[in-house]
């Protein structure tokens, strides 16, 4: 995946890899929808609604996006931080972003 990403012109979707791996590799990203809302805003990430017109416009504008920075996200001791949150019963208070339906 990383080999493909580092050779891409941009990445599009709703995955956190757009604001993590793509940022690290200086690849422009288009975030579709609200799944990553609440995360650190990255200047080179274009955020759009899940509408065809908005997505197509964002694709056309990726070549104009010149605000590529060398800013890299650093997550230090993330497993320890996550464990501390679980241990102290600190849970996320946002609505679920994914809905799972059992097959009948």
mmCIF file of C-alpha atoms in Angstrom:
data_model
loop_
_atom_site.group_PDB
_atom_site.id
_atom_site.type_symbol
_atom_site.label_atom_id
_atom_site.label_comp_id
_atom_site.label_asym_id
_atom_site.label_seq_id
_atom_site.Cartn_x
_atom_site.Cartn_y
_atom_site.Cartn_z
ATOM 1 C CA UNK A 1 0.000 0.000 0.000
ATOM 2 C CA UNK A 2 2.738 2.465 0.941
ATOM 3 C CA UNK A 3 4.592 1.831 -2.338
ATOM 4 C CA UNK A 4 1.441 2.643 -4.270
ATOM 5 C CA UNK A 5 0.612 5.674 -2.118
ATOM 6 C CA UNK A 6 4.039 7.278 -2.343
ATOM 7 C CA UNK A 7 3.799 7.189 -6.150
ATOM 8 C CA UNK A 8 0.246 8.570 -6.311
ATOM 9 C CA UNK A 9 -0.736 12.096 -7.318
ATOM 10 C CA UNK A 10 -3.359 12.124 -4.555
ATOM 11 C CA UNK A 11 -5.560 9.840 -2.469
ATOM 12 C CA UNK A 12 -9.328 10.055 -2.096
ATOM 13 C CA UNK A 13 -11.665 8.446 0.428
ATOM 14 C CA UNK A 14 -12.646 8.579 4.094
ATOM 15 C CA UNK A 15 -9.704 6.731 5.616
ATOM 16 C CA UNK A 16 -7.434 8.081 8.338
ATOM 17 C CA UNK A 17 -4.475 7.148 6.132
ATOM 18 C CA UNK A 18 -5.220 10.378 4.258
ATOM 19 C CA UNK A 19 -4.272 12.418 7.324
ATOM 20 C CA UNK A 20 -1.538 10.085 8.523
ATOM 21 C CA UNK A 21 0.427 8.174 5.885
ATOM 22 C CA UNK A 22 -0.400 10.541 3.012
ATOM 23 C CA UNK A 23 0.666 13.530 5.110
ATOM 24 C CA UNK A 24 3.933 11.833 5.994
ATOM 25 C CA UNK A 25 4.595 11.100 2.305
ATOM 26 C CA UNK A 26 3.544 14.619 1.174
ATOM 27 C CA UNK A 27 0.670 13.240 -0.909
ATOM 28 C CA UNK A 28 -2.419 15.419 -1.320
ATOM 29 C CA UNK A 29 -5.631 13.936 0.027
ATOM 30 C CA UNK A 30 -9.351 14.376 -0.486
ATOM 31 C CA UNK A 31 -11.414 13.421 2.555
ATOM 32 C CA UNK A 32 -14.971 12.489 1.596
ATOM 33 C CA UNK A 33 -17.710 12.764 4.202
ATOM 34 C CA UNK A 34 -17.519 13.309 7.943
ATOM 35 C CA UNK A 35 -15.808 10.150 9.172
ATOM 36 C CA UNK A 36 -12.574 11.973 10.081
ATOM 37 C CA UNK A 37 -14.242 15.051 11.583
ATOM 38 C CA UNK A 38 -12.685 16.087 14.858
ATOM 39 C CA UNK A 39 -9.170 15.132 13.840
ATOM 40 C CA UNK A 40 -6.400 17.612 13.363
ATOM 41 C CA UNK A 41 -6.981 19.648 10.224
ATOM 42 C CA UNK A 42 -4.207 19.330 7.714
ATOM 43 C CA UNK A 43 -3.803 22.204 5.258
ATOM 44 C CA UNK A 44 -3.176 20.031 2.243
ATOM 45 C CA UNK A 45 -6.253 17.882 2.818
ATOM 46 C CA UNK A 46 -9.345 18.852 0.871
ATOM 47 C CA UNK A 47 -12.586 18.023 2.702
ATOM 48 C CA UNK A 48 -15.753 17.487 0.683
ATOM 49 C CA UNK A 49 -19.279 16.222 1.145
ATOM 50 C CA UNK A 50 -20.138 12.868 -0.368
ATOM 51 C CA UNK A 51 -21.635 14.541 -3.430
ATOM 52 C CA UNK A 52 -20.501 13.784 -6.982
ATOM 53 C CA UNK A 53 -20.114 17.458 -7.924
ATOM 54 C CA UNK A 54 -17.999 18.242 -4.833
ATOM 55 C CA UNK A 55 -15.789 15.187 -5.334
ATOM 56 C CA UNK A 56 -15.136 15.938 -9.017
ATOM 57 C CA UNK A 57 -14.310 19.564 -8.210
ATOM 58 C CA UNK A 58 -11.880 18.461 -5.499
ATOM 59 C CA UNK A 59 -10.137 16.068 -7.902
ATOM 60 C CA UNK A 60 -9.662 18.908 -10.378
ATOM 61 C CA UNK A 61 -8.289 21.146 -7.611
ATOM 62 C CA UNK A 62 -5.677 18.721 -6.267
ATOM 63 C CA UNK A 63 -3.192 19.889 -8.886
ATOM 64 C CA UNK A 64 -3.695 23.465 -7.634
ATOM 65 C CA UNK A 65 -3.019 22.480 -4.038
ATOM 66 C CA UNK A 66 0.459 23.875 -3.411
ATOM 67 C CA UNK A 67 0.265 24.115 0.353
ATOM 68 C CA UNK A 68 2.312 20.975 0.908
ATOM 69 C CA UNK A 69 4.148 21.217 4.188
ATOM 70 C CA UNK A 70 6.765 19.139 5.888
ATOM 71 C CA UNK A 71 4.577 18.937 8.983
ATOM 72 C CA UNK A 72 4.409 15.356 10.145
ATOM 73 C CA UNK A 73 2.164 13.874 12.769
ATOM 74 C CA UNK A 74 3.972 12.244 15.620
ATOM 75 C CA UNK A 75 2.155 9.813 17.845
ATOM 76 C CA UNK A 76 4.391 8.863 20.720
ATOM 77 C CA UNK A 77 3.540 6.025 23.070
ATOM 78 C CA UNK A 78 0.108 5.705 21.488
ATOM 79 C CA UNK A 79 -0.507 2.237 22.917
ATOM 80 C CA UNK A 80 0.225 3.487 26.440
ATOM 81 C CA UNK A 81 -2.004 6.517 25.935
ATOM 82 C CA UNK A 82 -4.826 4.327 24.623
ATOM 83 C CA UNK A 83 -4.452 1.904 27.545
ATOM 84 C CA UNK A 84 -4.620 4.818 30.021
ATOM 85 C CA UNK A 85 -7.855 6.052 28.435
ATOM 86 C CA UNK A 86 -9.412 2.577 28.612
ATOM 87 C CA UNK A 87 -8.199 2.016 32.170
ATOM 88 C CA UNK A 88 -9.738 5.316 33.307
ATOM 89 C CA UNK A 89 -12.980 4.507 31.485
ATOM 90 C CA UNK A 90 -12.611 7.506 29.195
ATOM 91 C CA UNK A 91 -14.578 6.673 26.088
ATOM 92 C CA UNK A 92 -15.415 8.533 22.946
ATOM 93 C CA UNK A 93 -18.618 10.552 23.102
ATOM 94 C CA UNK A 94 -19.189 10.980 19.373
ATOM 95 C CA UNK A 95 -21.887 9.232 17.395
ATOM 96 C CA UNK A 96 -20.985 5.990 15.693
ATOM 97 C CA UNK A 97 -19.662 6.539 12.190
ATOM 98 C CA UNK A 98 -20.244 2.994 11.002
ATOM 99 C CA UNK A 99 -23.447 1.023 11.061
ATOM 100 C CA UNK A 100 -23.299 -2.758 11.000
ATOM 101 C CA UNK A 101 -26.321 -4.811 10.032
ATOM 102 C CA UNK A 102 -26.592 -8.519 10.674
ATOM 103 C CA UNK A 103 -27.695 -10.694 7.783
ATOM 104 C CA UNK A 104 -31.068 -12.258 8.395
#
